[in-house]
Tab-separated table of C-alpha atoms in Angstrom:
chain	number	residue	atom	x	y	z
J	1	GLN	CA	35.171	-6.689	20.578
J	2	LEU	CA	31.851	-8.320	19.745
J	3	GLN	CA	29.184	-5.734	19.219
J	4	LEU	CA	25.451	-5.650	18.606
J	5	VAL	CA	23.761	-2.402	17.676
J	6	GLU	CA	20.017	-1.899	17.676
J	7	SER	CA	18.318	0.828	15.674
J	8	GLY	CA	14.861	1.841	14.528
J	9	GLY	CA	13.231	2.771	17.805
J	10	GLY	CA	11.140	5.865	18.294
J	11	LEU	CA	7.730	7.256	19.087
J	12	VAL	CA	4.719	5.685	17.393
J	13	GLN	CA	0.973	5.959	17.882
J	14	PRO	CA	-1.077	2.994	19.103
J	15	GLY	CA	-1.854	0.691	16.212
J	16	GLY	CA	1.263	1.749	14.353
J	17	SER	CA	4.320	-0.210	13.257
J	18	LEU	CA	8.067	-0.085	13.694
J	19	ARG	CA	10.929	-2.209	12.452
J	20	LEU	CA	13.951	-2.611	14.659
J	21	SER	CA	17.312	-3.739	13.336
J	22	CYS	CA	20.079	-5.585	15.130
J	23	ALA	CA	23.413	-5.405	13.360
J	24	ALA	CA	26.466	-7.351	14.454
J	25	SER	CA	30.143	-6.552	14.123
J	26	LYS	CA	33.190	-8.717	14.810
J	27	PHE	CA	31.069	-11.891	14.668
J	28	THR	CA	28.544	-13.644	12.441
J	29	LEU	CA	24.945	-13.553	13.558
J	30	ASP	CA	23.878	-16.620	11.566
J	31	GLU	CA	26.116	-18.719	13.830
J	32	ASN	CA	23.973	-17.697	16.771
J	33	THR	CA	20.465	-17.903	18.032
J	34	VAL	CA	19.286	-14.289	18.230
J	35	GLY	CA	16.690	-12.991	20.622
J	36	TRP	CA	14.826	-9.770	21.209
J	37	PHE	CA	14.139	-8.671	24.756
J	38	ARG	CA	12.516	-5.623	26.262
J	39	GLN	CA	12.488	-3.886	29.588
J	40	ALA	CA	9.888	-1.388	30.720
J	41	PRO	CA	10.500	0.963	33.667
J	42	GLY	CA	10.167	-0.887	36.959
J	43	LYS	CA	9.837	-4.280	35.257
J	44	GLU	CA	12.157	-7.195	34.628
J	45	ARG	CA	13.698	-7.820	31.253
J	46	GLU	CA	11.295	-9.906	29.146
J	47	GLY	CA	12.208	-12.223	26.292
J	48	ILE	CA	9.726	-11.613	23.504
J	49	LEU	CA	10.945	-13.574	20.500
J	50	CYS	CA	13.947	-15.305	19.061
J	51	ILE	CA	15.132	-17.193	16.027
J	52	SER	CA	17.374	-20.249	16.137
J	53	LYS	CA	20.789	-20.215	14.512
J	54	ASN	CA	19.576	-22.345	11.600
J	55	GLY	CA	16.637	-19.990	11.123
J	56	PHE	CA	14.089	-22.784	11.190
J	57	THR	CA	12.706	-22.267	14.675
J	58	THR	CA	11.187	-19.212	16.273
J	59	ASN	CA	9.773	-18.701	19.728
J	60	TYR	CA	7.358	-15.954	20.693
J	61	ALA	CA	6.078	-14.661	23.997
J	62	ASP	CA	2.291	-14.665	24.234
J	63	SER	CA	2.326	-10.898	24.606
J	64	VAL	CA	3.568	-10.398	21.031
J	65	LYS	CA	2.166	-13.386	19.124
J	66	GLY	CA	0.357	-12.369	15.983
J	67	ARG	CA	1.832	-8.850	16.088
J	68	PHE	CA	5.637	-9.159	16.040
J	69	THR	CA	7.840	-11.151	13.710
J	70	ILE	CA	11.573	-11.820	13.542
J	71	SER	CA	13.662	-12.331	10.445
J	72	ARG	CA	17.277	-12.598	9.368
J	73	ASP	CA	19.275	-11.087	6.518
J	74	ASN	CA	22.490	-13.074	6.670
J	75	ALA	CA	24.064	-11.095	3.845
J	76	LYS	CA	23.747	-7.959	5.978
J	77	ASN	CA	24.564	-9.769	9.225
J	78	THR	CA	21.375	-8.286	10.632
J	79	VAL	CA	18.253	-9.507	12.401
J	80	TYR	CA	15.008	-7.578	12.274
J	81	LEU	CA	12.049	-7.204	14.585
J	82	GLN	CA	8.877	-6.157	12.799
J	83	MET	CA	6.339	-4.784	15.256
J	84	ASN	CA	2.754	-4.224	14.146
J	85	SER	CA	-0.412	-3.220	15.985
J	86	LEU	CA	1.642	-1.593	18.691
J	87	LYS	CA	0.087	-0.956	22.076
J	88	PRO	CA	1.058	1.448	24.869
J	89	GLU	CA	2.134	-1.559	26.925
J	90	ASP	CA	4.793	-2.294	24.305
J	91	THR	CA	6.656	0.803	25.478
J	92	ALA	CA	10.105	-0.306	26.632
J	93	VAL	CA	13.778	-0.382	25.798
J	94	TYR	CA	14.308	-3.142	23.265
J	95	TYR	CA	17.495	-5.197	23.195
J	96	CYS	CA	18.840	-7.832	20.862
J	97	ALA	CA	21.160	-10.548	22.055
J	98	ALA	CA	23.114	-13.506	20.711
J	99	SER	CA	23.358	-17.028	22.094
J	100	PHE	CA	25.502	-20.044	21.230
J	101	THR	CA	22.609	-22.396	21.936
J	102	SER	CA	20.865	-24.012	18.991
J	103	ARG	CA	17.551	-23.816	20.853
J	104	ALA	CA	15.164	-20.924	20.339
J	105	THR	CA	15.132	-19.936	23.984
J	106	LEU	CA	13.747	-16.772	25.562
J	107	ASN	CA	15.799	-17.253	28.725
J	108	PRO	CA	18.177	-14.266	28.946
J	109	VAL	CA	20.807	-16.257	30.817
J	110	ALA	CA	21.495	-18.207	27.618
J	111	TYR	CA	22.666	-15.037	25.829
J	112	TYR	CA	26.267	-13.840	25.931
J	113	ALA	CA	26.266	-10.694	23.819
J	114	TRP	CA	23.851	-7.783	24.160
J	115	GLY	CA	23.217	-4.526	22.369
J	116	GLN	CA	22.818	-1.216	24.109
J	117	GLY	CA	19.064	-1.040	23.518
J	118	THR	CA	16.727	1.239	21.620
J	119	GLN	CA	13.729	3.036	23.075
J	120	VAL	CA	10.254	2.326	21.729
J	121	THR	CA	7.438	4.540	22.956
J	122	VAL	CA	3.837	3.881	21.977
J	123	SER	CA	1.676	6.853	22.783
J	124	SER	CA	-0.921	9.127	21.242
């Protein structure tokens, strides 16, 4: 069964950094566009950034531009989300997902495989 597993979440103070990992099993991530999404309590799931399957195109939500970056390590079959200058409003469960599309889309309906999520809490 295809599986995505996120890790690296936790509690961090405002202004701090975290790096989330998304590791895949039973399939190859570099054959997919990979996206990161988040969902805060009482809010809809939000697409925040993604990287196309060829790695050449990224797409960022305005809320994370200049603070978050996405990268791939194909040898490890893993995609990373580097989060800097974290704010309390970044608190959410973060999910990674895989899509067959070659476009760097933040639309969750384009994604067929999802991880279980990892909690990120930004608080002093």
